[in-house]
Amino acid sequence: MYKSYIILYLLATVTANDTGKKSFTIVIDTTISMRDELEILKANLQSVIMGTNLADISNYILVPFDDPGFGPPLIMSKADRLLELMNIVEVGGGNDCPESSLPAIEQALTVSQPNSFIFVFTDGYANDDSKLTSIKRLCRSTRSQVIIFLSGKCISTGTRAVVGTIDAYFDIAKSCSGSVLQFELSNYRQAFKFMKELIKTDWTEINAHEEFIGPKLFTFPVDSYTKDFIVAVSGEYATLEITDEYGRSPALEKIIDTRQSQVVRIVTPDIGEYKANILSQGPTITTFYRRRELKFQFGFSTKIPRSLKETSRLPLPGSTSYICVAVAEISIELNSIHIKFDGRDVKAINVEILDQSKGLFAAKEYFEPGKSFKITIYGRDSSSYQVIKGTTGILLPQSHVFQPQEQTPKITMMEPKVAVVDFKTNLTIACKVSGYPKPVISWYDETGTILRSEDALLEIPSVFISYATIENITKNGTITCKCENDEGEDTLTMDLFVNRTFTFEVKEYPQDATFEFGEEGKLLCEVDAYPEASIQWYHNDSLIDSDNNDIIIEENMILIKNMTLDTTGEYKCEINNSVETKSYIAVVDISGLESPEVKLDDTELVLKPGDFVNTKCTVISGKPAPVVTWKFKTTDDFGEIPEGVIAEESSLKIPSIKTEHMGTYKCEAANIVGSDSGEVLIKVEYAPKIKVNEELKVVKEDDQVELSCEVDAVPKARVRWEIMKDDVIVSLDSRHYTDEWNTHRFTAQSNDSGNYYCIAENEVGKAERTITVNVLVEPYIEAPRLNSISVRSGDTVTLPCIVSHGNPVPSTKWEFIALNSTVTTLSRGKSPNNLTLRRISKRHEGSYICVAENEAGSDTIKIIVKVI
C-alpha cells in the first residue's frame, strides 16, 4: 500500500540569477482523516499541473508525512509519473491530532529549489514546534514561501487533551512570506484555484504580516510598475474591505471565499495608496502578493548602437546582434537580460550600459534562423531597491526575401545632426540608408578626404546602417554621407564644430598586464595635452633610455622585445607639462612558462648482443626549452652512462650492445620552471640460467613438497617440469601443478619418488636442473588370515609375515613371547620373512610378533599359537 502525501509545489520567484527551472513537489498528510481531501487532490492536481509552464519544471517530488513519521522524498522527472503515482496513493492509520507536519515542511525546504512556493496540505495542527527555528533559517537561505492549506483542527475529547495550535503555522507563514488558508471539505477545491493563481504569475514581492486579533488596518501603495495585486486573509469569519485613497472600493475578483479565508485580486489597480480593513474572530494573518512589471523598448543591430534609431525591430537570422534596450524610467538600474529560446532554454547575458542618463543598455547574443525567443529584463528601482522585470512577447528573427524589389537609395537618418566636439577628440556618426541593390555608402569631409567607415545590414533586404569615425578632430568642418546604386543616389550633410580648451587628458595609460614568455609586450601611455606634454618611462624605478636593447621606447608606448623574468616588475609612465604632472604604474608579469614534459619512444628494449640501439626522448612541452640529459641507474642512484653508450641531445645510441650495457636509463628534461623524466629499461638476450638450491629432497608421505626453479633469462623463458622413474618419463597427474614462479608443488605419495627436471627454454638456449625426490614410506605388513591358530604337538607350521610396501625397504624380525612372558628374538631378514616352526611342542605355545621397520616408521602383526 502507498502512503499518502502532501502537495508541495516548488516555484521559484524569478530573480536576476534565475535559471527558470523549478520543482513541483507533493507532500500530503497520510492519516485516514485526509481520505476525502486526497480524493479532491487527485481530481484537481492535473488541472494545476497543466496550468503550469512545464518547461520551467525540472522535477516532481513527493514528501510523505504521517503520525509520527515523514519522508523520504520521491523525486521524478515527468509530470505523468507524478499523476500516476498520486492516483494509486491511499491513506491509512494515524487518527491522532496534532500531526508531524513541521518535519515534512523542513524536508521540503531542504530538497526544493531556491525562491520556491511550498504548498502544504494537512487537516491538523503541528504537534511539535522544535523545527520552527530550522524552518525559518531555511526560508531565509532559500527565499522560499510556505502556503499552508488547513482543512481541520485538533479538538480536545473527553478522554485526552489535544496539544498544538494554529500558531505554529502562522509563525511559519510570517517567517516564510506565506499564508495559512483554512477550508472545510465543501469548499476545499478553492485551494487549487489559489494555487493556479500563484503558479501562473512571477510575484516580485510577497509580504506576510504578524498575527493579530481583532480589527486591523493595513495601507499599501500601488505604483506605475504594479500590474497585479492579491490580498490573502486567514481567520474565523474574516471580512476584508479594500478602499483607495479617496475611499472608493476598487474592482475585486474573489479567488477564495470561505468562513475562515478570504483571497481577492485588485482588478487593474490604479496608482495610489490603498487601505485594507480586516476583521475576524480570533487569530488572523494577512499576506500581500504584488507583481511589478518594467516597461521598455528594444531593437537589434550587428553593430553596437547608440540609440534605438540605429536598430531594427527584429534581429538578422544566423547572426550575433546587439540587443539595445531603452527603459522608460531612467531611475531603473538594469541588472540582467534573459533570453528564453523556443520557450525552453533560458540564457542570461551580460548587460552593457550605453547611456545611463537615457536608460539605454545593450547586450550581445546569437540568433538562429527561425528560432523563436522572448526577452526578459530585470531592473532595480533606485528608490525602492526592488527588482522589477519586463518581458516581450514571442519574437522571431527576420526572414529572407527571395525576390526583393529594386529601390532608389535614400538616407533616412543621420545622427547627430550637428556635432560640437572637444579638440583632438573622436566622433562617430551614423547614417541609415535604404535601397536595393545595396548602395555603396561613402563618407567624406569638406576637403574631399574619405573617412574610415563600416556598414551593416539592418533590415532584410534593403535597410543599412553605416558608421563613420573621425579621429583627432582639430578644426570645424562639414561631413557628408553619400549612398548610390544603379537606381540613383542620395546625400546628407552635418556641421562639425570643435571646442579647443587647455587640457590634460590621459588617453592611454599602462595597466597591469601579463605577457607570454619569449613574446613581445606593449604598454601604452598617451596624453592629449595643451600645452604639449612629455613622457618618460621607468622600469623598477630605473629610467629607460634609448640604449636599452630589451625595452624600446616608441611613440605613446614601450615595446618589450623578448619577455623574460628580467623584464617583469613595475613600469611607470610619467607625464608632465608646464601645468600638470601625472604618473601611472603598471605591474608586468610573465606567462607561458611551462614545466617540461617528455615522452620516450620506448620504455623497454630487448636486444641481442651486438645490436644497434637508437631510442629517443622527445620533449613535448616546456618553456623555456628544457635541457635534456641521460643517466644510468647504478646501485645507489643514477649516474654517468656506461662506456660505449652515446647521448646526443634527445637520443640515446649504443653502436654495439653488450651485456654490461643492460640496465635502466633515465632521460631528464629541466628548465627554470621544473623538470620531468622518463626511464627506459634495456635488456640483452641470453639463454636461461637456473639457480641451484638443492639436488636431493627427502620427504615423507603426505608432506607438502615444493621444488623451486629460479630462472633468469632474456627473453623470458618457457618453463616446464618432468619426472623420470627408472629412466622413463612419467606423466604428471592432477596432484602436481606449477605456480607462476615456476615452483612445482604436490602432496607426496609413495609413488612420487624419482628425478624431477626443471626445463627452461627461450629463443637463445635451454637449461635444465634435476632434483631427486625420495618419498619415505612407512612399512605395511599384510594382516594374516588367522590371528590365532591351534597346532597338534609334533606338527610343522609356517607363520606368514608379508611386508607389502615401505621405502626404504624395511628390515623384519620375529619375536616370541612365551606364556611366561619371556621375549625371544627368533630371526631377522628382509621382506617377505615367513617363520616355520617344526615339531611343535608345548614350549612353542605363545605369541609370535613380526616387526617391519625403516626410516619412516614400523608395523607389526601378532599370531597366537596354541598346541593341542
Short mmCIF file of N, CA and C in Angstrom, two decimals, residues 339-473:
data_model
loop_
_atom_site.label_atom_id
_atom_site.label_comp_id
_atom_site.label_asym_id
_atom_site.label_seq_id
_atom_site.Cartn_x
_atom_site.Cartn_y
_atom_site.Cartn_z
N ILE A 339 17.20 35.58 -22.10
CA ILE A 339 16.52 35.21 -23.34
C ILE A 339 16.07 33.76 -23.23
N LYS A 340 14.80 33.51 -23.50
CA LYS A 340 14.26 32.14 -23.48
C LYS A 340 14.02 31.75 -24.94
N PHE A 341 14.78 30.74 -25.41
CA PHE A 341 14.69 30.28 -26.79
C PHE A 341 13.70 29.14 -26.90
N ASP A 342 12.81 29.21 -27.87
CA ASP A 342 11.81 28.17 -28.14
C ASP A 342 11.03 27.80 -26.89
N GLY A 343 10.85 28.75 -25.99
CA GLY A 343 10.06 28.51 -24.78
C GLY A 343 10.70 27.57 -23.80
N ARG A 344 12.01 27.25 -23.97
CA ARG A 344 12.64 26.26 -23.09
C ARG A 344 13.91 26.80 -22.45
N ASP A 345 14.95 26.94 -23.26
CA ASP A 345 16.27 27.26 -22.73
C ASP A 345 16.34 28.73 -22.34
N VAL A 346 16.71 28.99 -21.09
CA VAL A 346 16.86 30.35 -20.60
C VAL A 346 18.35 30.66 -20.50
N LYS A 347 18.75 31.76 -21.09
CA LYS A 347 20.16 32.15 -21.09
C LYS A 347 20.28 33.56 -20.56
N ALA A 348 21.15 33.76 -19.57
CA ALA A 348 21.44 35.09 -19.04
C ALA A 348 22.63 35.66 -19.78
N ILE A 349 22.53 36.92 -20.23
CA ILE A 349 23.62 37.55 -20.96
C ILE A 349 24.01 38.84 -20.26
N ASN A 350 25.27 39.20 -20.44
CA ASN A 350 25.83 40.37 -19.77
C ASN A 350 25.23 41.65 -20.34
N VAL A 351 25.08 42.64 -19.48
CA VAL A 351 24.50 43.92 -19.85
C VAL A 351 25.58 44.98 -19.88
N GLU A 352 25.57 45.81 -20.92
CA GLU A 352 26.50 46.92 -21.06
C GLU A 352 25.69 48.22 -21.04
N ILE A 353 26.14 49.19 -20.25
CA ILE A 353 25.46 50.48 -20.17
C ILE A 353 25.90 51.33 -21.36
N LEU A 354 24.94 51.73 -22.19
CA LEU A 354 25.25 52.64 -23.30
C LEU A 354 25.12 54.10 -22.85
N ASP A 355 24.03 54.43 -22.16
CA ASP A 355 23.82 55.80 -21.67
C ASP A 355 22.84 55.71 -20.50
N GLN A 356 23.38 55.74 -19.28
CA GLN A 356 22.54 55.62 -18.09
C GLN A 356 21.55 56.77 -18.00
N SER A 357 21.96 57.96 -18.44
CA SER A 357 21.08 59.12 -18.34
C SER A 357 19.86 58.97 -19.24
N LYS A 358 19.95 58.16 -20.27
CA LYS A 358 18.82 57.93 -21.17
C LYS A 358 18.18 56.56 -20.95
N GLY A 359 18.66 55.84 -19.93
CA GLY A 359 18.12 54.49 -19.68
C GLY A 359 18.39 53.55 -20.82
N LEU A 360 19.61 53.66 -21.42
CA LEU A 360 19.94 52.88 -22.62
C LEU A 360 20.99 51.83 -22.29
N PHE A 361 20.69 50.56 -22.62
CA PHE A 361 21.57 49.44 -22.31
C PHE A 361 21.69 48.54 -23.53
N ALA A 362 22.72 47.68 -23.52
CA ALA A 362 22.92 46.76 -24.66
C ALA A 362 23.45 45.43 -24.16
N ALA A 363 23.15 44.40 -24.93
CA ALA A 363 23.67 43.04 -24.67
C ALA A 363 23.86 42.36 -26.02
N LYS A 364 24.70 41.32 -26.04
CA LYS A 364 25.08 40.70 -27.30
C LYS A 364 24.67 39.23 -27.29
N GLU A 365 24.06 38.76 -28.42
CA GLU A 365 23.60 37.36 -28.47
C GLU A 365 23.48 36.91 -29.92
N TYR A 366 23.62 35.57 -30.12
CA TYR A 366 23.46 34.95 -31.44
C TYR A 366 22.02 34.46 -31.60
N PHE A 367 21.43 34.71 -32.80
CA PHE A 367 20.04 34.32 -33.06
C PHE A 367 19.99 33.37 -34.25
N GLU A 368 19.48 32.16 -33.99
CA GLU A 368 19.36 31.16 -35.05
C GLU A 368 18.17 31.47 -35.96
N PRO A 369 18.28 31.18 -37.24
CA PRO A 369 17.15 31.40 -38.15
C PRO A 369 15.93 30.60 -37.72
N GLY A 370 14.77 31.24 -37.68
CA GLY A 370 13.52 30.56 -37.40
C GLY A 370 13.32 30.15 -35.96
N LYS A 371 14.25 30.48 -35.06
CA LYS A 371 14.12 30.05 -33.66
C LYS A 371 13.50 31.18 -32.85
N SER A 372 12.30 30.94 -32.30
CA SER A 372 11.59 31.97 -31.55
C SER A 372 12.29 32.26 -30.23
N PHE A 373 12.00 33.45 -29.69
CA PHE A 373 12.62 33.82 -28.42
C PHE A 373 11.78 34.89 -27.74
N LYS A 374 11.98 35.01 -26.44
CA LYS A 374 11.39 36.07 -25.64
C LYS A 374 12.51 36.73 -24.84
N ILE A 375 12.41 38.04 -24.67
CA ILE A 375 13.42 38.78 -23.90
C ILE A 375 12.79 39.21 -22.57
N THR A 376 13.49 38.93 -21.48
CA THR A 376 13.06 39.38 -20.15
C THR A 376 14.20 40.20 -19.55
N ILE A 377 13.87 41.40 -19.05
CA ILE A 377 14.89 42.23 -18.41
C ILE A 377 14.57 42.35 -16.93
N TYR A 378 15.61 42.49 -16.12
CA TYR A 378 15.47 42.65 -14.68
C TYR A 378 16.18 43.93 -14.27
N GLY A 379 15.42 44.87 -13.69
CA GLY A 379 15.98 46.14 -13.26
C GLY A 379 15.71 46.38 -11.80
N ARG A 380 16.55 47.20 -11.17
CA ARG A 380 16.37 47.54 -9.77
C ARG A 380 15.95 49.01 -9.66
N ASP A 381 14.84 49.23 -8.98
CA ASP A 381 14.36 50.58 -8.76
C ASP A 381 15.26 51.25 -7.73
N SER A 382 15.90 52.39 -8.12
CA SER A 382 16.85 53.05 -7.23
C SER A 382 16.20 53.61 -5.97
N SER A 383 14.88 53.81 -6.00
CA SER A 383 14.21 54.35 -4.80
C SER A 383 13.77 53.24 -3.85
N SER A 384 13.22 52.15 -4.39
CA SER A 384 12.73 51.07 -3.53
C SER A 384 13.70 49.90 -3.43
N TYR A 385 14.74 49.86 -4.30
CA TYR A 385 15.73 48.79 -4.35
C TYR A 385 15.09 47.44 -4.68
N GLN A 386 13.90 47.44 -5.24
CA GLN A 386 13.25 46.19 -5.60
C GLN A 386 13.57 45.84 -7.04
N VAL A 387 13.67 44.54 -7.29
CA VAL A 387 13.91 44.05 -8.65
C VAL A 387 12.59 43.99 -9.40
N ILE A 388 12.54 44.61 -10.57
CA ILE A 388 11.34 44.65 -11.40
C ILE A 388 11.70 44.07 -12.76
N LYS A 389 10.80 43.32 -13.32
CA LYS A 389 11.11 42.71 -14.60
C LYS A 389 10.11 43.11 -15.67
N GLY A 390 10.53 42.99 -16.92
CA GLY A 390 9.66 43.20 -18.06
C GLY A 390 9.93 42.13 -19.10
N THR A 391 8.90 41.75 -19.85
CA THR A 391 9.04 40.65 -20.81
C THR A 391 8.38 41.02 -22.13
N THR A 392 9.02 40.65 -23.23
CA THR A 392 8.42 40.84 -24.54
C THR A 392 7.49 39.69 -24.87
N GLY A 393 6.77 39.83 -25.96
CA GLY A 393 6.06 38.68 -26.49
C GLY A 393 7.02 37.77 -27.25
N ILE A 394 6.49 36.77 -27.93
CA ILE A 394 7.34 35.85 -28.69
C ILE A 394 7.81 36.55 -29.97
N LEU A 395 9.12 36.50 -30.20
CA LEU A 395 9.73 37.15 -31.35
C LEU A 395 10.40 36.12 -32.24
N LEU A 396 10.60 36.48 -33.52
CA LEU A 396 11.31 35.64 -34.46
C LEU A 396 12.33 36.50 -35.21
N PRO A 397 13.49 35.94 -35.56
CA PRO A 397 14.43 36.70 -36.39
C PRO A 397 13.80 37.06 -37.74
N GLN A 398 14.39 38.01 -38.41
CA GLN A 398 13.90 38.42 -39.73
C GLN A 398 13.94 37.24 -40.70
N SER A 399 13.10 37.32 -41.72
CA SER A 399 13.05 36.29 -42.75
C SER A 399 13.71 36.80 -44.03
N HIS A 400 14.27 35.88 -44.79
CA HIS A 400 14.90 36.25 -46.06
C HIS A 400 13.82 36.59 -47.12
N VAL A 401 14.15 37.58 -47.94
CA VAL A 401 13.26 37.96 -49.05
C VAL A 401 13.86 37.39 -50.34
N PHE A 402 13.11 36.54 -51.03
CA PHE A 402 13.67 35.82 -52.17
C PHE A 402 13.70 36.66 -53.45
N GLN A 403 12.74 37.55 -53.62
CA GLN A 403 12.72 38.38 -54.83
C GLN A 403 12.50 39.85 -54.44
N PRO A 404 13.53 40.50 -53.88
CA PRO A 404 13.38 41.89 -53.44
C PRO A 404 13.20 42.83 -54.63
N GLN A 405 12.49 43.92 -54.39
CA GLN A 405 12.26 44.93 -55.41
C GLN A 405 13.40 45.93 -55.43
N GLU A 406 13.77 46.37 -56.64
CA GLU A 406 14.80 47.40 -56.74
C GLU A 406 14.29 48.70 -56.12
N GLN A 407 15.23 49.43 -55.49
CA GLN A 407 14.82 50.61 -54.74
C GLN A 407 15.90 51.68 -54.85
N THR A 408 15.48 52.90 -55.12
CA THR A 408 16.41 54.03 -55.20
C THR A 408 16.97 54.32 -53.81
N PRO A 409 18.29 54.55 -53.67
CA PRO A 409 18.87 54.82 -52.35
C PRO A 409 18.24 56.05 -51.71
N LYS A 410 18.09 55.97 -50.38
CA LYS A 410 17.52 57.09 -49.62
C LYS A 410 18.13 57.10 -48.23
N ILE A 411 18.65 58.25 -47.82
CA ILE A 411 19.19 58.40 -46.47
C ILE A 411 18.02 58.82 -45.57
N THR A 412 17.68 57.96 -44.64
CA THR A 412 16.51 58.20 -43.79
C THR A 412 16.87 58.84 -42.45
N MET A 413 18.16 58.81 -42.09
CA MET A 413 18.55 59.36 -40.81
C MET A 413 20.05 59.62 -40.80
N MET A 414 20.46 60.71 -40.14
CA MET A 414 21.88 60.96 -39.90
C MET A 414 22.00 61.53 -38.50
N GLU A 415 22.76 60.84 -37.65
CA GLU A 415 22.91 61.26 -36.26
C GLU A 415 24.39 61.37 -35.90
N PRO A 416 24.82 62.45 -35.21
CA PRO A 416 23.99 63.61 -34.85
C PRO A 416 23.79 64.54 -36.03
N LYS A 417 22.78 65.39 -35.90
CA LYS A 417 22.54 66.35 -37.00
C LYS A 417 23.55 67.48 -36.98
N VAL A 418 23.95 67.89 -35.80
CA VAL A 418 25.01 68.88 -35.60
C VAL A 418 25.87 68.38 -34.46
N ALA A 419 27.22 68.48 -34.59
CA ALA A 419 28.11 67.95 -33.57
C ALA A 419 29.04 69.03 -33.07
N VAL A 420 29.18 69.13 -31.76
CA VAL A 420 30.18 70.00 -31.13
C VAL A 420 31.09 69.08 -30.32
N VAL A 421 32.38 69.07 -30.68
CA VAL A 421 33.32 68.14 -30.04
C VAL A 421 34.51 68.91 -29.51
N ASP A 422 35.16 68.33 -28.53
CA ASP A 422 36.37 68.94 -27.97
C ASP A 422 37.55 68.72 -28.91
N PHE A 423 38.53 69.51 -28.75
CA PHE A 423 39.73 69.47 -29.58
C PHE A 423 40.41 68.12 -29.47
N LYS A 424 40.83 67.59 -30.60
CA LYS A 424 41.55 66.32 -30.71
C LYS A 424 40.76 65.13 -30.16
N THR A 425 39.47 65.23 -30.16
CA THR A 425 38.66 64.08 -29.78
C THR A 425 38.14 63.36 -31.02
N ASN A 426 37.54 62.20 -30.84
CA ASN A 426 36.99 61.41 -31.93
C ASN A 426 35.47 61.54 -31.96
N LEU A 427 34.90 61.31 -33.11
CA LEU A 427 33.46 61.39 -33.27
C LEU A 427 33.00 60.28 -34.21
N THR A 428 31.95 59.59 -33.81
CA THR A 428 31.33 58.58 -34.66
C THR A 428 29.96 59.08 -35.10
N ILE A 429 29.70 58.99 -36.40
CA ILE A 429 28.44 59.46 -36.99
C ILE A 429 27.73 58.27 -37.62
N ALA A 430 26.41 58.22 -37.45
CA ALA A 430 25.61 57.13 -38.01
C ALA A 430 24.74 57.66 -39.14
N CYS A 431 24.61 56.83 -40.17
CA CYS A 431 23.78 57.19 -41.33
C CYS A 431 22.96 55.95 -41.69
N LYS A 432 21.61 56.08 -41.66
CA LYS A 432 20.75 54.95 -42.00
C LYS A 432 20.29 55.13 -43.45
N VAL A 433 20.47 54.07 -44.25
CA VAL A 433 20.23 54.13 -45.69
C VAL A 433 19.29 53.00 -46.09
N SER A 434 18.36 53.30 -47.01
CA SER A 434 17.54 52.25 -47.60
C SER A 434 17.79 52.23 -49.10
N GLY A 435 17.71 51.06 -49.69
CA GLY A 435 17.94 50.94 -51.13
C GLY A 435 18.31 49.53 -51.51
N TYR A 436 17.94 49.12 -52.74
CA TYR A 436 18.28 47.79 -53.25
C TYR A 436 18.53 47.88 -54.76
N PRO A 437 19.62 47.28 -55.28
CA PRO A 437 20.67 46.54 -54.58
C PRO A 437 21.37 47.42 -53.54
N LYS A 438 22.15 46.77 -52.68
CA LYS A 438 22.82 47.50 -51.60
C LYS A 438 23.59 48.69 -52.17
N PRO A 439 23.30 49.89 -51.66
CA PRO A 439 24.03 51.06 -52.14
C PRO A 439 25.47 51.04 -51.61
N VAL A 440 26.34 51.68 -52.37
CA VAL A 440 27.69 51.95 -51.90
C VAL A 440 27.61 53.19 -51.02
N ILE A 441 27.99 53.07 -49.77
CA ILE A 441 27.90 54.17 -48.81
C ILE A 441 29.30 54.69 -48.56
N SER A 442 29.49 55.99 -48.73
CA SER A 442 30.80 56.59 -48.51
C SER A 442 30.66 57.86 -47.69
N TRP A 443 31.76 58.20 -46.99
CA TRP A 443 31.79 59.39 -46.14
C TRP A 443 32.99 60.23 -46.54
N TYR A 444 32.82 61.55 -46.50
CA TYR A 444 33.97 62.42 -46.77
C TYR A 444 33.73 63.77 -46.10
N ASP A 445 34.85 64.50 -45.88
CA ASP A 445 34.74 65.82 -45.26
C ASP A 445 34.74 66.91 -46.32
N GLU A 446 34.81 68.17 -45.86
CA GLU A 446 34.71 69.28 -46.79
C GLU A 446 35.88 69.38 -47.75
N THR A 447 37.00 68.69 -47.44
CA THR A 447 38.16 68.69 -48.33
C THR A 447 38.10 67.55 -49.32
N GLY A 448 37.09 66.69 -49.22
CA GLY A 448 37.00 65.53 -50.10
C GLY A 448 37.73 64.31 -49.56
N THR A 449 38.31 64.41 -48.36
CA THR A 449 39.02 63.27 -47.76
C THR A 449 38.02 62.19 -47.35
N ILE A 450 38.27 60.97 -47.82
CA ILE A 450 37.40 59.84 -47.50
C ILE A 450 37.62 59.44 -46.03
N LEU A 451 36.55 59.27 -45.31
CA LEU A 451 36.62 58.89 -43.89
C LEU A 451 36.47 57.37 -43.74
N ARG A 452 37.13 56.87 -42.71
CA ARG A 452 37.01 55.44 -42.41
C ARG A 452 35.58 55.14 -41.94
N SER A 453 34.98 54.10 -42.51
CA SER A 453 33.60 53.79 -42.17
C SER A 453 33.37 52.28 -42.25
N GLU A 454 32.25 51.83 -41.68
CA GLU A 454 31.83 50.43 -41.79
C GLU A 454 30.32 50.37 -41.87
N ASP A 455 29.83 49.42 -42.67
CA ASP A 455 28.40 49.28 -42.93
C ASP A 455 27.90 47.95 -42.38
N ALA A 456 26.61 47.87 -42.17
CA ALA A 456 25.99 46.62 -41.75
C ALA A 456 24.54 46.61 -42.21
N LEU A 457 24.07 45.42 -42.59
CA LEU A 457 22.66 45.24 -42.93
C LEU A 457 21.84 45.34 -41.65
N LEU A 458 20.79 46.13 -41.70
CA LEU A 458 19.96 46.33 -40.53
C LEU A 458 18.63 45.59 -40.68
N GLU A 459 18.00 45.71 -41.86
CA GLU A 459 16.75 45.01 -42.11
C GLU A 459 16.80 44.41 -43.51
N ILE A 460 16.42 43.14 -43.61
CA ILE A 460 16.43 42.44 -44.89
C ILE A 460 15.31 42.99 -45.77
N PRO A 461 15.54 43.36 -47.05
CA PRO A 461 16.83 43.24 -47.75
C PRO A 461 17.50 44.59 -48.00
N SER A 462 16.90 45.71 -47.48
CA SER A 462 17.27 47.00 -48.07
C SER A 462 17.54 48.12 -47.08
N VAL A 463 17.66 47.84 -45.78
CA VAL A 463 17.95 48.90 -44.81
C VAL A 463 19.32 48.64 -44.21
N PHE A 464 20.17 49.68 -44.24
CA PHE A 464 21.55 49.53 -43.82
C PHE A 464 21.91 50.65 -42.83
N ILE A 465 22.88 50.36 -42.01
CA ILE A 465 23.42 51.36 -41.10
C ILE A 465 24.90 51.49 -41.41
N SER A 466 25.38 52.73 -41.45
CA SER A 466 26.80 52.98 -41.73
C SER A 466 27.33 53.91 -40.67
N TYR A 467 28.54 53.59 -40.18
CA TYR A 467 29.18 54.41 -39.15
C TYR A 467 30.50 54.94 -39.70
N ALA A 468 30.72 56.24 -39.55
CA ALA A 468 31.99 56.86 -39.92
C ALA A 468 32.63 57.41 -38.66
N THR A 469 33.93 57.22 -38.53
CA THR A 469 34.67 57.69 -37.37
C THR A 469 35.68 58.74 -37.81
N ILE A 470 35.60 59.89 -37.17
CA ILE A 470 36.57 60.97 -37.42
C ILE A 470 37.47 61.05 -36.20
N GLU A 471 38.76 60.88 -36.40
CA GLU A 471 39.70 60.81 -35.28
C GLU A 471 40.50 62.11 -35.17
N ASN A 472 40.82 62.42 -33.91
CA ASN A 472 41.72 63.55 -33.62
C ASN A 472 41.24 64.83 -34.31
N ILE A 473 40.02 65.20 -34.00
CA ILE A 473 39.41 66.36 -34.65
C ILE A 473 40.06 67.65 -34.12
#
